[in-house]
Amino acid sequence: MISLSQVTVRYGDVTAVDDVTFAVPPGFVLAVSGPSGAGKSSLLWAIAGAVRPAKGQVEVDGLVIEDRPAAAAHGVVLIPQGNGLARVLTARENLSIPLLSAKKPSDEVDRIIAEALAGVGLEESGDHLVEELSGGEQQRVAVARGIAQQGQVILADESTSELDSTNRERVLDLLRNEARRGAAVIIATHDIAVAESADGHALMDEGRLTWARRL
Ligand code: ADP
């Protein structure tokens, strides 16, 4: 269970997230939509422990998240906007890096990576350098990297923005499967169809969160 109470994120004088309180139980998908600059990424970064709230707190299963390492240790996975991949590594290498700390046997890691790449339809592209892939393919690799981590909380920041409708549905199915497996999933999106497909839909504007459809 991920829960936020009165989370406020500030950058100097700018209040990017303003007193936001909600919870997402395991098994649910929440979409957060709103205009550019509304605070969606900042909200996800706060949940991921990547920015520290000026006020309020984020809890995973009742434990307060203090920073990114603590969030990662509690299974909070961020699929960042702009994919966050290392361009000079292969797709497979990008997927393997977050799995290093899990200390799983190498044949199991190979299987998890192969399944994640197949899930996004890129089973043939594992050995390609990220910089050789198209923008949409890179976005699918970033989703595969997020899925491969088998997290408890999956934060997807505009993860379908560069995809055609087939791949968008494929990625949404994967995220719904993560919820079915027991993860809490939050998707920041501009895409109203993505928002409508989620279990709940929150709107952000100037850092404030309201509900279009409650979870
Ligand atoms: P969204 O994801 O909805 O586009 P962001 O969270 O990226 O919104 O941005 C919310 C506000 O915070 C905007 O006014 C943006 O300019 C500002 N902002 C975001 N990141 C930073 C930063 N690192 N430093 C200063 N201001 C930032």
JSON list of C-alpha atoms and ligand atoms in Angstrom, two decimals:
[
{"chain": "A", "resi": 1, "resn": "MET", "atom": "CA", "xyz": [0.00, 0.00, 0.00]},
{"chain": "A", "resi": 2, "resn": "ILE", "atom": "CA", "xyz": [1.37, 3.39, -1.00]},
{"chain": "A", "resi": 3, "resn": "SER", "atom": "CA", "xyz": [0.00, 6.36, 0.90]},
{"chain": "A", "resi": 4, "resn": "LEU", "atom": "CA", "xyz": [0.70, 10.06, 0.75]},
{"chain": "A", "resi": 5, "resn": "SER", "atom": "CA", "xyz": [-0.31, 12.49, 3.45]},
{"chain": "A", "resi": 6, "resn": "GLN", "atom": "CA", "xyz": [-0.20, 16.23, 2.82]},
{"chain": "A", "resi": 7, "resn": "VAL", "atom": "CA", "xyz": [2.76, 15.89, 0.45]},
{"chain": "A", "resi": 8, "resn": "THR", "atom": "CA", "xyz": [4.13, 19.25, -0.67]},
{"chain": "A", "resi": 9, "resn": "VAL", "atom": "CA", "xyz": [7.11, 19.61, -3.04]},
{"chain": "A", "resi": 10, "resn": "ARG", "atom": "CA", "xyz": [8.78, 22.98, -3.53]},
{"chain": "A", "resi": 11, "resn": "TYR", "atom": "CA", "xyz": [11.61, 24.18, -5.76]},
{"chain": "A", "resi": 12, "resn": "GLY", "atom": "CA", "xyz": [12.56, 27.54, -4.31]},
{"chain": "A", "resi": 13, "resn": "ASP", "atom": "CA", "xyz": [9.42, 29.69, -4.61]},
{"chain": "A", "resi": 14, "resn": "VAL", "atom": "CA", "xyz": [7.62, 27.22, -6.90]},
{"chain": "A", "resi": 15, "resn": "THR", "atom": "CA", "xyz": [5.16, 24.85, -5.20]},
{"chain": "A", "resi": 16, "resn": "ALA", "atom": "CA", "xyz": [5.06, 21.91, -7.64]},
{"chain": "A", "resi": 17, "resn": "VAL", "atom": "CA", "xyz": [2.94, 19.60, -5.41]},
{"chain": "A", "resi": 18, "resn": "ASP", "atom": "CA", "xyz": [0.56, 21.24, -2.96]},
{"chain": "A", "resi": 19, "resn": "ASP", "atom": "CA", "xyz": [-0.78, 19.31, 0.05]},
{"chain": "A", "resi": 20, "resn": "VAL", "atom": "CA", "xyz": [-1.62, 16.06, -1.72]},
{"chain": "A", "resi": 21, "resn": "THR", "atom": "CA", "xyz": [-3.17, 13.16, 0.23]},
{"chain": "A", "resi": 22, "resn": "PHE", "atom": "CA", "xyz": [-4.27, 9.80, -1.25]},
{"chain": "A", "resi": 23, "resn": "ALA", "atom": "CA", "xyz": [-3.54, 6.08, -1.12]},
{"chain": "A", "resi": 24, "resn": "VAL", "atom": "CA", "xyz": [-3.28, 3.38, -3.77]},
{"chain": "A", "resi": 25, "resn": "PRO", "atom": "CA", "xyz": [-3.80, -0.18, -2.50]},
{"chain": "A", "resi": 26, "resn": "PRO", "atom": "CA", "xyz": [-2.10, -3.17, -4.13]},
{"chain": "A", "resi": 27, "resn": "GLY", "atom": "CA", "xyz": [-3.95, -4.33, -7.24]},
{"chain": "A", "resi": 28, "resn": "PHE", "atom": "CA", "xyz": [-5.10, -0.87, -8.39]},
{"chain": "A", "resi": 29, "resn": "VAL", "atom": "CA", "xyz": [-4.10, 1.44, -11.23]},
{"chain": "A", "resi": 30, "resn": "LEU", "atom": "CA", "xyz": [-4.38, 5.19, -10.65]},
{"chain": "A", "resi": 31, "resn": "ALA", "atom": "CA", "xyz": [-4.02, 7.64, -13.55]},
{"chain": "A", "resi": 32, "resn": "VAL", "atom": "CA", "xyz": [-2.93, 11.22, -12.83]},
{"chain": "A", "resi": 33, "resn": "SER", "atom": "CA", "xyz": [-3.53, 13.69, -15.63]},
{"chain": "A", "resi": 34, "resn": "GLY", "atom": "CA", "xyz": [-3.18, 17.43, -16.00]},
{"chain": "A", "resi": 35, "resn": "PRO", "atom": "CA", "xyz": [-1.44, 20.08, -18.07]},
{"chain": "A", "resi": 36, "resn": "SER", "atom": "CA", "xyz": [2.30, 20.35, -18.49]},
{"chain": "A", "resi": 37, "resn": "GLY", "atom": "CA", "xyz": [3.83, 21.87, -15.36]},
{"chain": "A", "resi": 38, "resn": "ALA", "atom": "CA", "xyz": [0.91, 20.70, -13.16]},
{"chain": "A", "resi": 39, "resn": "GLY", "atom": "CA", "xyz": [3.25, 18.74, -10.88]},
{"chain": "A", "resi": 40, "resn": "LYS", "atom": "CA", "xyz": [2.73, 15.15, -12.10]},
{"chain": "A", "resi": 41, "resn": "SER", "atom": "CA", "xyz": [6.44, 14.29, -12.41]},
{"chain": "A", "resi": 42, "resn": "SER", "atom": "CA", "xyz": [7.23, 15.96, -9.10]},
{"chain": "A", "resi": 43, "resn": "LEU", "atom": "CA", "xyz": [4.50, 13.88, -7.45]},
{"chain": "A", "resi": 44, "resn": "LEU", "atom": "CA", "xyz": [6.01, 10.66, -8.85]},
{"chain": "A", "resi": 45, "resn": "TRP", "atom": "CA", "xyz": [9.55, 11.76, -7.86]},
{"chain": "A", "resi": 46, "resn": "ALA", "atom": "CA", "xyz": [8.35, 12.36, -4.30]},
{"chain": "A", "resi": 47, "resn": "ILE", "atom": "CA", "xyz": [6.79, 8.88, -4.18]},
{"chain": "A", "resi": 48, "resn": "ALA", "atom": "CA", "xyz": [10.03, 7.43, -5.62]},
{"chain": "A", "resi": 49, "resn": "GLY", "atom": "CA", "xyz": [12.07, 9.20, -2.94]},
{"chain": "A", "resi": 50, "resn": "ALA", "atom": "CA", "xyz": [13.89, 11.21, -5.61]},
{"chain": "A", "resi": 51, "resn": "VAL", "atom": "CA", "xyz": [12.77, 14.57, -4.18]},
{"chain": "A", "resi": 52, "resn": "ARG", "atom": "CA", "xyz": [12.15, 15.16, -0.51]},
{"chain": "A", "resi": 53, "resn": "PRO", "atom": "CA", "xyz": [8.78, 16.69, 0.34]},
{"chain": "A", "resi": 54, "resn": "ALA", "atom": "CA", "xyz": [8.98, 20.10, 2.06]},
{"chain": "A", "resi": 55, "resn": "LYS", "atom": "CA", "xyz": [5.94, 18.95, 4.04]},
{"chain": "A", "resi": 56, "resn": "GLY", "atom": "CA", "xyz": [4.04, 15.70, 4.51]},
{"chain": "A", "resi": 57, "resn": "GLN", "atom": "CA", "xyz": [5.21, 12.17, 3.90]},
{"chain": "A", "resi": 58, "resn": "VAL", "atom": "CA", "xyz": [5.07, 9.13, 1.66]},
{"chain": "A", "resi": 59, "resn": "GLU", "atom": "CA", "xyz": [4.65, 5.68, 3.19]},
{"chain": "A", "resi": 60, "resn": "VAL", "atom": "CA", "xyz": [5.00, 2.24, 1.65]},
{"chain": "A", "resi": 61, "resn": "ASP", "atom": "CA", "xyz": [3.36, -0.45, 3.78]},
{"chain": "A", "resi": 62, "resn": "GLY", "atom": "CA", "xyz": [3.43, 1.95, 6.71]},
{"chain": "A", "resi": 63, "resn": "LEU", "atom": "CA", "xyz": [7.16, 2.77, 6.42]},
{"chain": "A", "resi": 64, "resn": "VAL", "atom": "CA", "xyz": [8.10, 6.38, 5.73]},
{"chain": "A", "resi": 65, "resn": "ILE", "atom": "CA", "xyz": [10.17, 6.78, 2.55]},
{"chain": "A", "resi": 66, "resn": "GLU", "atom": "CA", "xyz": [13.12, 9.07, 3.30]},
{"chain": "A", "resi": 67, "resn": "ASP", "atom": "CA", "xyz": [15.14, 8.88, 0.09]},
{"chain": "A", "resi": 68, "resn": "ARG", "atom": "CA", "xyz": [15.59, 7.04, -3.21]},
{"chain": "A", "resi": 69, "resn": "PRO", "atom": "CA", "xyz": [17.59, 4.08, -1.80]},
{"chain": "A", "resi": 70, "resn": "ALA", "atom": "CA", "xyz": [14.87, 3.49, 0.84]},
{"chain": "A", "resi": 71, "resn": "ALA", "atom": "CA", "xyz": [12.15, 3.69, -1.81]},
{"chain": "A", "resi": 72, "resn": "ALA", "atom": "CA", "xyz": [14.03, 1.26, -4.09]},
{"chain": "A", "resi": 73, "resn": "ALA", "atom": "CA", "xyz": [14.55, -1.13, -1.16]},
{"chain": "A", "resi": 74, "resn": "HIS", "atom": "CA", "xyz": [10.78, -1.12, -0.62]},
{"chain": "A", "resi": 75, "resn": "GLY", "atom": "CA", "xyz": [10.12, -1.98, -4.24]},
{"chain": "A", "resi": 76, "resn": "VAL", "atom": "CA", "xyz": [9.21, 1.46, -5.57]},
{"chain": "A", "resi": 77, "resn": "VAL", "atom": "CA", "xyz": [10.03, 1.43, -9.30]},
{"chain": "A", "resi": 78, "resn": "LEU", "atom": "CA", "xyz": [10.08, 4.63, -11.38]},
{"chain": "A", "resi": 79, "resn": "ILE", "atom": "CA", "xyz": [9.75, 4.49, -15.18]},
{"chain": "A", "resi": 80, "resn": "PRO", "atom": "CA", "xyz": [10.91, 8.06, -15.80]},
{"chain": "A", "resi": 81, "resn": "GLN", "atom": "CA", "xyz": [9.71, 10.45, -18.46]},
{"chain": "A", "resi": 82, "resn": "GLY", "atom": "CA", "xyz": [12.31, 10.57, -21.24]},
{"chain": "A", "resi": 83, "resn": "ASN", "atom": "CA", "xyz": [13.12, 6.91, -20.44]},
{"chain": "A", "resi": 84, "resn": "GLY", "atom": "CA", "xyz": [16.31, 7.41, -18.35]},
{"chain": "A", "resi": 85, "resn": "LEU", "atom": "CA", "xyz": [18.17, 4.71, -20.31]},
{"chain": "A", "resi": 86, "resn": "ALA", "atom": "CA", "xyz": [21.95, 4.64, -20.80]},
{"chain": "A", "resi": 87, "resn": "ARG", "atom": "CA", "xyz": [22.24, 5.23, -24.57]},
{"chain": "A", "resi": 88, "resn": "VAL", "atom": "CA", "xyz": [25.62, 3.54, -25.03]},
{"chain": "A", "resi": 89, "resn": "LEU", "atom": "CA", "xyz": [24.51, 0.29, -23.39]},
{"chain": "A", "resi": 90, "resn": "THR", "atom": "CA", "xyz": [22.37, -2.39, -24.99]},
{"chain": "A", "resi": 91, "resn": "ALA", "atom": "CA", "xyz": [18.70, -2.81, -24.15]},
{"chain": "A", "resi": 92, "resn": "ARG", "atom": "CA", "xyz": [19.54, -6.00, -22.23]},
{"chain": "A", "resi": 93, "resn": "GLU", "atom": "CA", "xyz": [22.31, -4.27, -20.24]},
{"chain": "A", "resi": 94, "resn": "ASN", "atom": "CA", "xyz": [19.92, -1.46, -19.31]},
{"chain": "A", "resi": 95, "resn": "LEU", "atom": "CA", "xyz": [17.46, -4.02, -17.94]},
{"chain": "A", "resi": 96, "resn": "SER", "atom": "CA", "xyz": [20.18, -5.87, -16.02]},
{"chain": "A", "resi": 97, "resn": "ILE", "atom": "CA", "xyz": [21.51, -2.88, -14.02]},
{"chain": "A", "resi": 98, "resn": "PRO", "atom": "CA", "xyz": [18.62, -2.50, -11.53]},
{"chain": "A", "resi": 99, "resn": "LEU", "atom": "CA", "xyz": [18.59, -6.29, -11.09]},
{"chain": "A", "resi": 100, "resn": "LEU", "atom": "CA", "xyz": [22.24, -6.42, -9.91]},
{"chain": "A", "resi": 101, "resn": "SER", "atom": "CA", "xyz": [21.29, -5.61, -6.32]},
{"chain": "A", "resi": 102, "resn": "ALA", "atom": "CA", "xyz": [18.64, -8.37, -6.26]},
{"chain": "A", "resi": 103, "resn": "LYS", "atom": "CA", "xyz": [21.47, -10.95, -6.33]},
{"chain": "A", "resi": 104, "resn": "LYS", "atom": "CA", "xyz": [19.44, -13.47, -8.31]},
{"chain": "A", "resi": 105, "resn": "PRO", "atom": "CA", "xyz": [21.13, -16.36, -10.19]},
{"chain": "A", "resi": 106, "resn": "SER", "atom": "CA", "xyz": [22.24, -15.26, -13.65]},
{"chain": "A", "resi": 107, "resn": "ASP", "atom": "CA", "xyz": [20.00, -17.73, -15.48]},
{"chain": "A", "resi": 108, "resn": "GLU", "atom": "CA", "xyz": [16.97, -16.34, -13.63]},
{"chain": "A", "resi": 109, "resn": "VAL", "atom": "CA", "xyz": [18.03, -12.76, -14.46]},
{"chain": "A", "resi": 110, "resn": "ASP", "atom": "CA", "xyz": [18.39, -13.79, -18.13]},
{"chain": "A", "resi": 111, "resn": "ARG", "atom": "CA", "xyz": [14.88, -15.27, -18.08]},
{"chain": "A", "resi": 112, "resn": "ILE", "atom": "CA", "xyz": [13.32, -12.20, -16.39]},
{"chain": "A", "resi": 113, "resn": "ILE", "atom": "CA", "xyz": [14.99, -9.88, -18.93]},
{"chain": "A", "resi": 114, "resn": "ALA", "atom": "CA", "xyz": [13.97, -12.03, -21.91]},
{"chain": "A", "resi": 115, "resn": "GLU", "atom": "CA", "xyz": [10.35, -12.13, -20.68]},
{"chain": "A", "resi": 116, "resn": "ALA", "atom": "CA", "xyz": [10.26, -8.37, -20.05]},
{"chain": "A", "resi": 117, "resn": "LEU", "atom": "CA", "xyz": [11.63, -7.58, -23.53]},
{"chain": "A", "resi": 118, "resn": "ALA", "atom": "CA", "xyz": [9.18, -10.05, -25.11]},
{"chain": "A", "resi": 119, "resn": "GLY", "atom": "CA", "xyz": [6.37, -8.36, -23.15]},
{"chain": "A", "resi": 120, "resn": "VAL", "atom": "CA", "xyz": [7.02, -5.10, -24.98]},
{"chain": "A", "resi": 121, "resn": "GLY", "atom": "CA", "xyz": [7.57, -6.88, -28.33]},
{"chain": "A", "resi": 122, "resn": "LEU", "atom": "CA", "xyz": [11.33, -6.31, -28.40]},
{"chain": "A", "resi": 123, "resn": "GLU", "atom": "CA", "xyz": [12.60, -9.87, -27.94]},
{"chain": "A", "resi": 124, "resn": "GLU", "atom": "CA", "xyz": [14.86, -9.44, -31.00]},
{"chain": "A", "resi": 125, "resn": "SER", "atom": "CA", "xyz": [16.32, -6.10, -29.87]},
{"chain": "A", "resi": 126, "resn": "GLY", "atom": "CA", "xyz": [18.07, -7.03, -26.62]},
{"chain": "A", "resi": 127, "resn": "ASP", "atom": "CA", "xyz": [21.55, -6.69, -28.10]},
{"chain": "A", "resi": 128, "resn": "HIS", "atom": "CA", "xyz": [20.92, -3.36, -29.82]},
{"chain": "A", "resi": 129, "resn": "LEU", "atom": "CA", "xyz": [22.42, -0.23, -28.31]},
{"chain": "A", "resi": 130, "resn": "VAL", "atom": "CA", "xyz": [19.69, 2.05, -26.99]},
{"chain": "A", "resi": 131, "resn": "GLU", "atom": "CA", "xyz": [20.92, 4.84, -29.29]},
{"chain": "A", "resi": 132, "resn": "GLU", "atom": "CA", "xyz": [20.19, 2.57, -32.29]},
{"chain": "A", "resi": 133, "resn": "LEU", "atom": "CA", "xyz": [16.52, 2.24, -31.30]},
{"chain": "A", "resi": 134, "resn": "SER", "atom": "CA", "xyz": [13.67, 4.60, -32.22]},
{"chain": "A", "resi": 135, "resn": "GLY", "atom": "CA", "xyz": [12.08, 6.85, -29.58]},
{"chain": "A", "resi": 136, "resn": "GLY", "atom": "CA", "xyz": [9.10, 4.52, -29.24]},
{"chain": "A", "resi": 137, "resn": "GLU", "atom": "CA", "xyz": [11.35, 1.46, -28.94]},
{"chain": "A", "resi": 138, "resn": "GLN", "atom": "CA", "xyz": [13.40, 3.22, -26.25]},
{"chain": "A", "resi": 139, "resn": "GLN", "atom": "CA", "xyz": [10.19, 3.97, -24.37]},
{"chain": "A", "resi": 140, "resn": "ARG", "atom": "CA", "xyz": [9.25, 0.27, -24.55]},
{"chain": "A", "resi": 141, "resn": "VAL", "atom": "CA", "xyz": [12.72, -0.71, -23.24]},
{"chain": "A", "resi": 142, "resn": "ALA", "atom": "CA", "xyz": [12.20, 1.68, -20.30]},
{"chain": "A", "resi": 143, "resn": "VAL", "atom": "CA", "xyz": [8.83, 0.01, -19.57]},
{"chain": "A", "resi": 144, "resn": "ALA", "atom": "CA", "xyz": [10.48, -3.44, -19.81]},
{"chain": "A", "resi": 145, "resn": "ARG", "atom": "CA", "xyz": [13.17, -2.32, -17.38]},
{"chain": "A", "resi": 146, "resn": "GLY", "atom": "CA", "xyz": [10.48, -1.18, -14.93]},
{"chain": "A", "resi": 147, "resn": "ILE", "atom": "CA", "xyz": [8.48, -4.41, -15.28]},
{"chain": "A", "resi": 148, "resn": "ALA", "atom": "CA", "xyz": [11.60, -6.59, -14.87]},
{"chain": "A", "resi": 149, "resn": "GLN", "atom": "CA", "xyz": [12.12, -5.19, -11.36]},
{"chain": "A", "resi": 150, "resn": "GLN", "atom": "CA", "xyz": [8.88, -6.84, -10.12]},
{"chain": "A", "resi": 151, "resn": "GLY", "atom": "CA", "xyz": [8.20, -3.88, -7.83]},
{"chain": "A", "resi": 152, "resn": "GLN", "atom": "CA", "xyz": [5.50, -3.31, -5.24]},
{"chain": "A", "resi": 153, "resn": "VAL", "atom": "CA", "xyz": [4.80, 0.20, -6.53]},
{"chain": "A", "resi": 154, "resn": "ILE", "atom": "CA", "xyz": [5.19, 1.06, -10.24]},
{"chain": "A", "resi": 155, "resn": "LEU", "atom": "CA", "xyz": [5.33, 4.74, -11.21]},
{"chain": "A", "resi": 156, "resn": "ALA", "atom": "CA", "xyz": [5.00, 5.28, -14.97]},
{"chain": "A", "resi": 157, "resn": "ASP", "atom": "CA", "xyz": [5.69, 8.87, -16.09]},
{"chain": "A", "resi": 158, "resn": "GLU", "atom": "CA", "xyz": [4.14, 9.46, -19.55]},
{"chain": "A", "resi": 159, "resn": "SER", "atom": "CA", "xyz": [5.26, 5.95, -20.54]},
{"chain": "A", "resi": 160, "resn": "THR", "atom": "CA", "xyz": [2.97, 5.73, -23.58]},
{"chain": "A", "resi": 161, "resn": "SER", "atom": "CA", "xyz": [3.55, 9.21, -25.03]},
{"chain": "A", "resi": 162, "resn": "GLU", "atom": "CA", "xyz": [5.59, 8.02, -28.04]},
{"chain": "A", "resi": 163, "resn": "LEU", "atom": "CA", "xyz": [3.72, 4.82, -28.79]},
{"chain": "A", "resi": 164, "resn": "ASP", "atom": "CA", "xyz": [1.27, 3.86, -31.54]},
{"chain": "A", "resi": 165, "resn": "SER", "atom": "CA", "xyz": [-2.10, 2.51, -30.40]},
{"chain": "A", "resi": 166, "resn": "THR", "atom": "CA", "xyz": [-1.02, -1.17, -30.54]},
{"chain": "A", "resi": 167, "resn": "ASN", "atom": "CA", "xyz": [2.03, -0.59, -28.35]},
{"chain": "A", "resi": 168, "resn": "ARG", "atom": "CA", "xyz": [0.10, 1.75, -26.07]},
{"chain": "A", "resi": 169, "resn": "GLU", "atom": "CA", "xyz": [-2.43, -1.06, -25.41]},
{"chain": "A", "resi": 170, "resn": "ARG", "atom": "CA", "xyz": [0.44, -3.51, -24.93]},
{"chain": "A", "resi": 171, "resn": "VAL", "atom": "CA", "xyz": [2.08, -1.27, -22.31]},
{"chain": "A", "resi": 172, "resn": "LEU", "atom": "CA", "xyz": [-1.24, -0.61, -20.55]},
{"chain": "A", "resi": 173, "resn": "ASP", "atom": "CA", "xyz": [-1.90, -4.38, -20.44]},
{"chain": "A", "resi": 174, "resn": "LEU", "atom": "CA", "xyz": [1.55, -4.90, -18.89]},
{"chain": "A", "resi": 175, "resn": "LEU", "atom": "CA", "xyz": [0.89, -2.24, -16.25]},
{"chain": "A", "resi": 176, "resn": "ARG", "atom": "CA", "xyz": [-2.55, -3.76, -15.50]},
{"chain": "A", "resi": 177, "resn": "ASN", "atom": "CA", "xyz": [-0.83, -7.15, -15.16]},
{"chain": "A", "resi": 178, "resn": "GLU", "atom": "CA", "xyz": [1.56, -5.62, -12.65]},
{"chain": "A", "resi": 179, "resn": "ALA", "atom": "CA", "xyz": [-1.47, -4.52, -10.63]},
{"chain": "A", "resi": 180, "resn": "ARG", "atom": "CA", "xyz": [-2.98, -8.01, -10.94]},
{"chain": "A", "resi": 181, "resn": "ARG", "atom": "CA", "xyz": [0.31, -9.42, -9.60]},
{"chain": "A", "resi": 182, "resn": "GLY", "atom": "CA", "xyz": [-0.22, -7.20, -6.55]},
{"chain": "A", "resi": 183, "resn": "ALA", "atom": "CA", "xyz": [1.57, -3.94, -7.33]},
{"chain": "A", "resi": 184, "resn": "ALA", "atom": "CA", "xyz": [0.08, -0.46, -6.82]},
{"chain": "A", "resi": 185, "resn": "VAL", "atom": "CA", "xyz": [0.45, 1.35, -10.16]},
{"chain": "A", "resi": 186, "resn": "ILE", "atom": "CA", "xyz": [0.38, 5.11, -10.78]},
{"chain": "A", "resi": 187, "resn": "ILE", "atom": "CA", "xyz": [0.47, 6.43, -14.35]},
{"chain": "A", "resi": 188, "resn": "ALA", "atom": "CA", "xyz": [1.06, 10.12, -15.11]},
{"chain": "A", "resi": 189, "resn": "THR", "atom": "CA", "xyz": [-0.46, 10.82, -18.52]},
{"chain": "A", "resi": 190, "resn": "HIS", "atom": "CA", "xyz": [-1.73, 13.44, -20.94]},
{"chain": "A", "resi": 191, "resn": "ASP", "atom": "CA", "xyz": [-3.74, 10.77, -22.75]},
{"chain": "A", "resi": 192, "resn": "ILE", "atom": "CA", "xyz": [-7.43, 10.76, -21.78]},
{"chain": "A", "resi": 193, "resn": "ALA", "atom": "CA", "xyz": [-7.89, 7.18, -23.10]},
{"chain": "A", "resi": 194, "resn": "VAL", "atom": "CA", "xyz": [-5.12, 6.01, -20.75]},
{"chain": "A", "resi": 195, "resn": "ALA", "atom": "CA", "xyz": [-6.72, 7.89, -17.86]},
{"chain": "A", "resi": 196, "resn": "GLU", "atom": "CA", "xyz": [-10.14, 6.37, -18.59]},
{"chain": "A", "resi": 197, "resn": "SER", "atom": "CA", "xyz": [-8.72, 2.84, -18.65]},
{"chain": "A", "resi": 198, "resn": "ALA", "atom": "CA", "xyz": [-7.41, 3.15, -15.06]},
{"chain": "A", "resi": 199, "resn": "ASP", "atom": "CA", "xyz": [-9.29, 2.15, -11.90]},
{"chain": "A", "resi": 200, "resn": "GLY", "atom": "CA", "xyz": [-9.19, 5.73, -10.66]},
{"chain": "A", "resi": 201, "resn": "HIS", "atom": "CA", "xyz": [-8.42, 9.10, -12.24]},
{"chain": "A", "resi": 202, "resn": "ALA", "atom": "CA", "xyz": [-6.96, 12.09, -10.42]},
{"chain": "A", "resi": 203, "resn": "LEU", "atom": "CA", "xyz": [-6.47, 15.55, -11.94]},
{"chain": "A", "resi": 204, "resn": "MET", "atom": "CA", "xyz": [-3.55, 17.79, -11.12]},
{"chain": "A", "resi": 205, "resn": "ASP", "atom": "CA", "xyz": [-3.45, 21.51, -11.68]},
{"chain": "A", "resi": 206, "resn": "GLU", "atom": "CA", "xyz": [-0.88, 23.89, -10.20]},
{"chain": "A", "resi": 207, "resn": "GLY", "atom": "CA", "xyz": [0.15, 21.21, -7.74]},
{"chain": "A", "resi": 208, "resn": "ARG", "atom": "CA", "xyz": [-3.34, 20.55, -6.37]},
{"chain": "A", "resi": 209, "resn": "LEU", "atom": "CA", "xyz": [-4.95, 17.13, -6.79]},
{"chain": "A", "resi": 210, "resn": "THR", "atom": "CA", "xyz": [-8.69, 16.58, -7.30]},
{"chain": "A", "resi": 211, "resn": "TRP", "atom": "CA", "xyz": [-10.62, 13.50, -8.38]},
{"chain": "A", "resi": 212, "resn": "ALA", "atom": "CA", "xyz": [-12.27, 12.88, -11.75]},
{"chain": "A", "resi": 213, "resn": "ARG", "atom": "CA", "xyz": [-13.00, 9.32, -10.57]},
{"chain": "A", "resi": 214, "resn": "ARG", "atom": "CA", "xyz": [-12.00, 8.01, -7.13]},
{"chain": "A", "resi": 215, "resn": "LEU", "atom": "CA", "xyz": [-10.28, 4.66, -6.72]},
{"chain": "B", "resi": 1, "resn": "ADP", "atom": "P1", "xyz": [4.40, 17.95, -14.98]},
{"chain": "B", "resi": 1, "resn": "ADP", "atom": "O1", "xyz": [5.04, 16.62, -14.82]},
{"chain": "B", "resi": 1, "resn": "ADP", "atom": "O2", "xyz": [2.93, 17.95, -14.69]},
{"chain": "B", "resi": 1, "resn": "ADP", "atom": "O3", "xyz": [4.70, 18.58, -16.31]},
{"chain": "B", "resi": 1, "resn": "ADP", "atom": "P2", "xyz": [6.47, 18.96, -13.17]},
{"chain": "B", "resi": 1, "resn": "ADP", "atom": "O4", "xyz": [6.40, 18.20, -11.90]},
{"chain": "B", "resi": 1, "resn": "ADP", "atom": "O5", "xyz": [7.51, 18.58, -14.16]},
{"chain": "B", "resi": 1, "resn": "ADP", "atom": "O6", "xyz": [5.01, 18.94, -13.86]},
{"chain": "B", "resi": 1, "resn": "ADP", "atom": "O7", "xyz": [6.65, 20.50, -12.85]},
{"chain": "B", "resi": 1, "resn": "ADP", "atom": "C1", "xyz": [5.84, 21.20, -11.86]},
{"chain": "B", "resi": 1, "resn": "ADP", "atom": "C2", "xyz": [6.43, 22.59, -11.64]},
{"chain": "B", "resi": 1, "resn": "ADP", "atom": "O8", "xyz": [7.70, 22.48, -11.01]},
{"chain": "B", "resi": 1, "resn": "ADP", "atom": "C3", "xyz": [6.65, 23.39, -12.90]},
{"chain": "B", "resi": 1, "resn": "ADP", "atom": "O9", "xyz": [6.40, 24.74, -12.59]},
{"chain": "B", "resi": 1, "resn": "ADP", "atom": "C4", "xyz": [8.12, 23.17, -13.20]},
{"chain": "B", "resi": 1, "resn": "ADP", "atom": "O10", "xyz": [8.65, 24.25, -13.92]},
{"chain": "B", "resi": 1, "resn": "ADP", "atom": "C5", "xyz": [8.70, 23.10, -11.81]},
{"chain": "B", "resi": 1, "resn": "ADP", "atom": "N1", "xyz": [9.91, 22.24, -11.73]},
{"chain": "B", "resi": 1, "resn": "ADP", "atom": "C6", "xyz": [9.98, 20.93, -12.05]},
{"chain": "B", "resi": 1, "resn": "ADP", "atom": "N2", "xyz": [11.22, 20.45, -11.81]},
{"chain": "B", "resi": 1, "resn": "ADP", "atom": "C7", "xyz": [11.95, 21.50, -11.32]},
{"chain": "B", "resi": 1, "resn": "ADP", "atom": "C8", "xyz": [13.30, 21.63, -10.85]},
{"chain": "B", "resi": 1, "resn": "ADP", "atom": "N3", "xyz": [14.16, 20.60, -10.86]},
{"chain": "B", "resi": 1, "resn": "ADP", "atom": "N4", "xyz": [13.70, 22.86, -10.42]},
{"chain": "B", "resi": 1, "resn": "ADP", "atom": "C9", "xyz": [12.83, 23.91, -10.38]},
{"chain": "B", "resi": 1, "resn": "ADP", "atom": "N5", "xyz": [11.55, 23.84, -10.81]},
{"chain": "B", "resi": 1, "resn": "ADP", "atom": "C10", "xyz": [11.10, 22.65, -11.26]}
]
